[in-house]
XYZ file of N, CA and C in Angstrom:
483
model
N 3.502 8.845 14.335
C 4.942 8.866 14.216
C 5.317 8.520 12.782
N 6.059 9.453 12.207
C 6.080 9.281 10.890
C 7.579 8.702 10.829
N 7.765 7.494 9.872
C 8.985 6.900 9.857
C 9.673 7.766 8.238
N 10.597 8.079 8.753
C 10.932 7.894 6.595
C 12.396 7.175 6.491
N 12.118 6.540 5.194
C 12.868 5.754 4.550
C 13.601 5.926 3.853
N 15.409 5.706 3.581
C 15.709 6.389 2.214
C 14.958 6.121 1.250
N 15.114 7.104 0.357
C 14.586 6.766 -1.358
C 15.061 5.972 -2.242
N 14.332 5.149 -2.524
C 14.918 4.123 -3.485
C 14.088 4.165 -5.201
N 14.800 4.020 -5.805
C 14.303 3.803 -7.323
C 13.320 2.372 -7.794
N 14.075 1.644 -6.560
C 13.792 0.273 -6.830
C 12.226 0.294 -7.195
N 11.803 -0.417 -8.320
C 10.276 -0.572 -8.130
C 9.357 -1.387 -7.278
N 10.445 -2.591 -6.631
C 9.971 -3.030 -5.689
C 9.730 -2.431 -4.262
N 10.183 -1.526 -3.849
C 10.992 -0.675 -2.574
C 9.235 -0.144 -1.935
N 8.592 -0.681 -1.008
C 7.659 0.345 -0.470
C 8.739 1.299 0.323
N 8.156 2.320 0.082
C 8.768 3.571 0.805
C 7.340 4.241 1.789
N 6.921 3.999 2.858
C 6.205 4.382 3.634
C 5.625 5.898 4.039
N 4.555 5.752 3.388
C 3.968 7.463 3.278
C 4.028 8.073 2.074
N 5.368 7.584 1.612
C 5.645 8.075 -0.326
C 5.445 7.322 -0.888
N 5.534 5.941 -1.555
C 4.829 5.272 -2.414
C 5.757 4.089 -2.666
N 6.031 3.472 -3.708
C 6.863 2.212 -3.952
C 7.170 2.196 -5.273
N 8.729 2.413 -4.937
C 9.475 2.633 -6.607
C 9.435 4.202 -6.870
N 9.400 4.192 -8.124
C 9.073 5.189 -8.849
C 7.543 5.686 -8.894
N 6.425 4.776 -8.066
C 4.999 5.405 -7.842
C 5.053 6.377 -6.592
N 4.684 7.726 -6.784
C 4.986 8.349 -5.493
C 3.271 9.236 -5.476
N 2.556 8.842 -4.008
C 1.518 9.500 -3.388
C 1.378 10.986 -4.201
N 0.245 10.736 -4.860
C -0.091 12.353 -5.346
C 0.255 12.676 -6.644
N 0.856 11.468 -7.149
C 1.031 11.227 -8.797
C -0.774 11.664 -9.105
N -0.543 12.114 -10.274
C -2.229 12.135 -11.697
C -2.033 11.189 -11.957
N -3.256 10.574 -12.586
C -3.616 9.137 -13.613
C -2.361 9.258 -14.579
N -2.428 10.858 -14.953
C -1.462 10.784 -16.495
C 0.012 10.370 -15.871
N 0.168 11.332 -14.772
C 1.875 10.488 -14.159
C 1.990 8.932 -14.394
N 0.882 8.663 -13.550
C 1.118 7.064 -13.537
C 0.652 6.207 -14.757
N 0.088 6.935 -15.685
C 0.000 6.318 -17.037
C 1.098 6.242 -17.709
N 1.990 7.155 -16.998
C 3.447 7.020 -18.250
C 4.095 6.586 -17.652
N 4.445 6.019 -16.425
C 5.173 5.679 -15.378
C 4.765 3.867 -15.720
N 3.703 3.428 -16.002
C 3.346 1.909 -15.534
C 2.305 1.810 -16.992
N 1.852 2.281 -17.709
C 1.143 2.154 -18.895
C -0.585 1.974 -18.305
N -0.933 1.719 -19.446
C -2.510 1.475 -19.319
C -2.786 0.571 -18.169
N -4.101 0.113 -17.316
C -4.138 -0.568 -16.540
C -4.779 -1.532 -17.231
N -4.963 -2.824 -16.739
C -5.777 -4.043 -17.725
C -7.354 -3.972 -17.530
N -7.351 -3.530 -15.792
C -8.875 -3.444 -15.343
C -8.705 -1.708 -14.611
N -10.043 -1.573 -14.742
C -10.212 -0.194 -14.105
C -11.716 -0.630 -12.858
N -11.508 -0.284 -11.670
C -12.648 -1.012 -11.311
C -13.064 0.298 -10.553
N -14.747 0.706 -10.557
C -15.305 2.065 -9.798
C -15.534 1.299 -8.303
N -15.355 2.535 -7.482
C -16.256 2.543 -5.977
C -18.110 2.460 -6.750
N -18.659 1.310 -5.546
C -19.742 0.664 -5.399
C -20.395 2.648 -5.032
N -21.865 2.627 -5.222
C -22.244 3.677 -4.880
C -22.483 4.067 -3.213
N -22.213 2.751 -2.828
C -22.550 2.529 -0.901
C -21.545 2.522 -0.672
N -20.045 2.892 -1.050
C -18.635 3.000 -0.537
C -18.700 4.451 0.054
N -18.281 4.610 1.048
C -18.165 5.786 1.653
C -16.542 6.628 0.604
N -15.780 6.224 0.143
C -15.171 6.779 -0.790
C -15.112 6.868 -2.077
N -15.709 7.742 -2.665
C -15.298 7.490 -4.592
C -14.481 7.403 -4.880
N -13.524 5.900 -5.437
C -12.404 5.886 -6.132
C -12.492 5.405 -7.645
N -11.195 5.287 -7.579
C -10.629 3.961 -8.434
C -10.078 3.106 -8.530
N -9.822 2.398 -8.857
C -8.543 1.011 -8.509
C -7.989 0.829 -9.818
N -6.779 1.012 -10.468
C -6.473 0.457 -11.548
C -5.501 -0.748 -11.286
N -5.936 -1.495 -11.832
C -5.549 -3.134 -11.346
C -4.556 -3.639 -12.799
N -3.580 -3.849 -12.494
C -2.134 -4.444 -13.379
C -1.835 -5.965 -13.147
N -2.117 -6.551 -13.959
C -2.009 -8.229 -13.701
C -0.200 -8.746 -13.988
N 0.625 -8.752 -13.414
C 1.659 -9.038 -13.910
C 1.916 -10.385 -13.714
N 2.580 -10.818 -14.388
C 2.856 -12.818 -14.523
C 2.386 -13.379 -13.125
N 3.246 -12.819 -12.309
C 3.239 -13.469 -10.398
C 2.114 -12.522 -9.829
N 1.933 -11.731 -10.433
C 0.919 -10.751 -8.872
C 0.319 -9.810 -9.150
N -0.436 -9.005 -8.640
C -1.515 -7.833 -8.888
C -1.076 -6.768 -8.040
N -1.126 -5.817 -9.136
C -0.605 -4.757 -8.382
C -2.005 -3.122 -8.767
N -2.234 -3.537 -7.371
C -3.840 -2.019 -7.596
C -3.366 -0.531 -7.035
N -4.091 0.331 -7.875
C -3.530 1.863 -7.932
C -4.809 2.463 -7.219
N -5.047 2.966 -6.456
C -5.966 4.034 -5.921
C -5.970 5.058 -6.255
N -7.076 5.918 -6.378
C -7.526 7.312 -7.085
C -8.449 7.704 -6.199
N -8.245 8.449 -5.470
C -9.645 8.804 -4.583
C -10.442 10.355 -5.300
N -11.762 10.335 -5.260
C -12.070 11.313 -5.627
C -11.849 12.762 -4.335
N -11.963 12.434 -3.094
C -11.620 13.594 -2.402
C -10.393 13.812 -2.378
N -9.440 13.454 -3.149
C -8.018 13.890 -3.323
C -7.639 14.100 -5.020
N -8.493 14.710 -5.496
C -8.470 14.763 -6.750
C -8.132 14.094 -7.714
N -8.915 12.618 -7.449
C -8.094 11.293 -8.239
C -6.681 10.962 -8.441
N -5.687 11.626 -7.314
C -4.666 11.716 -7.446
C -4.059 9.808 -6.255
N -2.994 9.191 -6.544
C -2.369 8.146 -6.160
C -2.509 8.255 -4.701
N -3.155 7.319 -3.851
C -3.490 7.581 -2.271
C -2.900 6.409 -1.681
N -2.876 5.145 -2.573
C -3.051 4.011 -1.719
C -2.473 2.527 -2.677
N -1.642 1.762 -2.618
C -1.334 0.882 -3.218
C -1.648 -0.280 -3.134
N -1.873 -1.355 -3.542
C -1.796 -2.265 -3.112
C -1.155 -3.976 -3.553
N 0.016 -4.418 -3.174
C 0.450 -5.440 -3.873
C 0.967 -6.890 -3.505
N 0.689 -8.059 -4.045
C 1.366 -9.077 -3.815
C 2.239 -9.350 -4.518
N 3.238 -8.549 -5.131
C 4.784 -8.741 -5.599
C 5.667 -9.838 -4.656
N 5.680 -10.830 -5.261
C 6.735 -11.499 -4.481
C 8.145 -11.304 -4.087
N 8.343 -9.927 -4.970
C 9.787 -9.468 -4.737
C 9.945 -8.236 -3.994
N 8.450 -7.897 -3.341
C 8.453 -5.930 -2.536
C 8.937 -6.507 -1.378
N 9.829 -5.053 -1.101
C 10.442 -4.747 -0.157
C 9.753 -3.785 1.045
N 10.589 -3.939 2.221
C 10.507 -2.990 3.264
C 11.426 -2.833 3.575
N 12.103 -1.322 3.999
C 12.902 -1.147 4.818
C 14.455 -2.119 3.883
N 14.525 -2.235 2.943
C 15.726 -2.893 2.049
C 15.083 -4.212 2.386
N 14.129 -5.184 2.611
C 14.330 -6.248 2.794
C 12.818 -6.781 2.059
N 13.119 -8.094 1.906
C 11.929 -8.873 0.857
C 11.119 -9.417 2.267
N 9.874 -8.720 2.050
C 8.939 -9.427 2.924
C 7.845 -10.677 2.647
N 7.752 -10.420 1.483
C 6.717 -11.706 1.215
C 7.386 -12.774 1.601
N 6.414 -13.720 2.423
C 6.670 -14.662 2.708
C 6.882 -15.055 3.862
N 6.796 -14.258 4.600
C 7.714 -14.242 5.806
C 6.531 -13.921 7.157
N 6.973 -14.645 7.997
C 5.653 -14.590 8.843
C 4.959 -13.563 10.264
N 4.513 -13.255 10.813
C 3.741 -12.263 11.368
C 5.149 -11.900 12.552
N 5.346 -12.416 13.168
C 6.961 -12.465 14.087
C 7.910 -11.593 13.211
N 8.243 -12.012 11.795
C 9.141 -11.678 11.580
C 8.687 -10.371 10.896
N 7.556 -9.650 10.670
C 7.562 -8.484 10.453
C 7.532 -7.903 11.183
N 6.906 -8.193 12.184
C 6.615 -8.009 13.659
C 7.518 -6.823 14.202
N 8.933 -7.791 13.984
C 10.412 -7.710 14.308
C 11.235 -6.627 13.609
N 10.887 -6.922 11.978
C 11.217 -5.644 11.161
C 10.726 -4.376 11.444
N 9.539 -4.124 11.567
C 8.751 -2.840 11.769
C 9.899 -2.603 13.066
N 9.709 -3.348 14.345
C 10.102 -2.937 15.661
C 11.575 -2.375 15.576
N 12.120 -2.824 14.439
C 13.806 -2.005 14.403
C 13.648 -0.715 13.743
N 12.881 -0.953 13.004
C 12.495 0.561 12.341
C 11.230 1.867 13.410
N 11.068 1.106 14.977
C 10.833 1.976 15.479
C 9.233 2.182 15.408
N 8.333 1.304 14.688
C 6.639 1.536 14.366
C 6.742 0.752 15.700
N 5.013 1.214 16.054
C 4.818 1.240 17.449
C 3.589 -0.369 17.121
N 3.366 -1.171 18.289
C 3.049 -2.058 18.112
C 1.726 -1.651 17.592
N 1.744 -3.046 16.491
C 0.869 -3.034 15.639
C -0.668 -3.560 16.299
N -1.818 -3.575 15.694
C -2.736 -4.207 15.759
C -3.044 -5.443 14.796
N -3.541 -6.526 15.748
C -3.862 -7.729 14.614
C -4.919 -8.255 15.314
N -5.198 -8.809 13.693
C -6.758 -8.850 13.454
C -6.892 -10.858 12.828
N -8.041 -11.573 13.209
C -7.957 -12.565 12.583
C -9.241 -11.896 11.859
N -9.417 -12.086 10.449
C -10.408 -12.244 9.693
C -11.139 -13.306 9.505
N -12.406 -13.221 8.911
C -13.518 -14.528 8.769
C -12.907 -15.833 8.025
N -12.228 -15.417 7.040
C -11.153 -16.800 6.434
C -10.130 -17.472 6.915
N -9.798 -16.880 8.079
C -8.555 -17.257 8.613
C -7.427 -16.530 8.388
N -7.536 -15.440 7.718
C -6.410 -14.799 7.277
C -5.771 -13.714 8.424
N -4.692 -13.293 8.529
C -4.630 -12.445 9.410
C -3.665 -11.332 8.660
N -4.514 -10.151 9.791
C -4.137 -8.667 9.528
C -3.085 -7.958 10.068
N -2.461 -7.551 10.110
C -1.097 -6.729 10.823
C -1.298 -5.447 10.642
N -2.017 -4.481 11.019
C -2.190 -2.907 10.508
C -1.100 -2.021 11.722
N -0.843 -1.028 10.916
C -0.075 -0.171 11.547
C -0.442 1.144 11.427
N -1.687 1.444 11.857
C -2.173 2.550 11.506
C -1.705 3.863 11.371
N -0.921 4.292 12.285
C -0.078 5.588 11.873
C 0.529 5.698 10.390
N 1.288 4.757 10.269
C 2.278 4.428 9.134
C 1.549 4.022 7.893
N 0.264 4.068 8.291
C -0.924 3.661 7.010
C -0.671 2.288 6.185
N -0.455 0.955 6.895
C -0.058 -0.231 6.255
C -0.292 -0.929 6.989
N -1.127 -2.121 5.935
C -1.891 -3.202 6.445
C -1.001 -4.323 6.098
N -1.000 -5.346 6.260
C -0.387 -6.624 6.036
C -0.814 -7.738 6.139
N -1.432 -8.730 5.013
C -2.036 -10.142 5.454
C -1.264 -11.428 5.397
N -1.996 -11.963 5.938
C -0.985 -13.367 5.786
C -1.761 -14.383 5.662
N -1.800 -15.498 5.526
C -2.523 -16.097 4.961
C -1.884 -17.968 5.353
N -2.120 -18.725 5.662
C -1.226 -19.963 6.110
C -0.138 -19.501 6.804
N 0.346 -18.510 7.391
C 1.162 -17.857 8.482
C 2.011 -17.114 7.714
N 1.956 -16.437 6.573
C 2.741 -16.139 5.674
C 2.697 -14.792 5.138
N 3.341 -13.762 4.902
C 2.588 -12.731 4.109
C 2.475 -12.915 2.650
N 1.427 -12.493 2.439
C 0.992 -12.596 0.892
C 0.587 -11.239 0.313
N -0.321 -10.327 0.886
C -0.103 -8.723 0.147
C 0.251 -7.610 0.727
N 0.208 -6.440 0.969
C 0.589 -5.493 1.199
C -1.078 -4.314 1.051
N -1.003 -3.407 1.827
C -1.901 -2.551 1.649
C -1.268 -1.374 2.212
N -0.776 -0.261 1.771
C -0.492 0.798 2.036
C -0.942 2.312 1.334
N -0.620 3.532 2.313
C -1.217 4.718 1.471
C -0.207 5.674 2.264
N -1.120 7.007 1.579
C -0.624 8.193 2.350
C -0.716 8.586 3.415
N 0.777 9.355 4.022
C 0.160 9.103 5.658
C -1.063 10.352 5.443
N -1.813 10.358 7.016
C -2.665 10.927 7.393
C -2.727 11.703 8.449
N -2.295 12.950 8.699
C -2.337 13.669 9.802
C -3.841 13.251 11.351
N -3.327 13.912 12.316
C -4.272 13.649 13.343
C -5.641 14.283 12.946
N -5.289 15.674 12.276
C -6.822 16.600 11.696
C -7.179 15.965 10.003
N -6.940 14.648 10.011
C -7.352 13.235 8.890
C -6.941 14.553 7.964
N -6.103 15.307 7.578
C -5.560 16.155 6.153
C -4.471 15.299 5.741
N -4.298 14.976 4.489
C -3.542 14.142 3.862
C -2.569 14.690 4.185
N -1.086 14.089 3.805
C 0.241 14.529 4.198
C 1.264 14.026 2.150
N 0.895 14.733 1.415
C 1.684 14.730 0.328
C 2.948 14.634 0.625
N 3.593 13.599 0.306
C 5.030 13.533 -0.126
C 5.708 14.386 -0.663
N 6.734 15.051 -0.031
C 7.579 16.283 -0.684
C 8.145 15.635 -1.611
């Protein structure tokens, strides 16, 4: 079930399936090189990763914000990932805020119940697999974000018009 969101400029704004801000799914390196500048780190897929990517990793004062490049999508923008203390969902600031209360957000916007996961640290997962977004939390709290492009049932990417 594909949700869509208005479009927002905001750079904080995840927009679900399309990207966050002005980063939109299916950008080139060069888009997003002129869009966000050089990255500080560039980090490769391990050779035992079942995907060849990239990650370009942006250290900003408060938070890290990582760019995905997959090689079966022609190194093109697949997948984000951020602990911005100021990203949004759906118009609203989620960091911080605890597993209930996204819980709650998603459920007005209609995503179908999520799956959660406790991890080995204690951290916990909120995935929403259709909608391609993960969510951790961490002391009951959210702290990053993991999202991408949606993914059709025959796993063919779904580019953002």
């Amino acid at each position: 079930m594909n949700t869509t969101q208005p479009s927002s400029i905001d750079e904080n704004e995840i927009i679900l399936g399309t990207g966050m801000g002005p980063l939109r799914f299916g950008a080139t390196m060069d888009e997003v090189r002129t869009l966000v500048g050089e990255p500080e780190e560039i980090e490769e897929s391990d050779d035992d990763d079942d995907f060849e990517h990239q990650a370009w990793n942006y250290h900003e004062e408060d938070y890290l914000l990582s760019l995905y490049f997959d090689r079966e999508d022609d190194f093109r923008l697949s997948c984000i990932e951020t602990d911005n203390p100021n990203m949004r969902l759906f118009g609203e600031v989620i960091y911080g805020k605890n597993v209930d209360e996204v819980k709650a957000l998603m459920q007005q916007h209609n995503l179908p119940t999520p799956e959660l996961e406790t991890m080995e640290e204690g951290a916990v997962r909120l995935s929403y697999e259709k909608s391609m977004i993960d969510l951790y939390f961490e002391e009951g709290q959210l702290q990053f974000v993991n999202f991408g492009v949606f993914i059709n049932d025959d796993m063919e990417v779904q580019w953002p018009k």
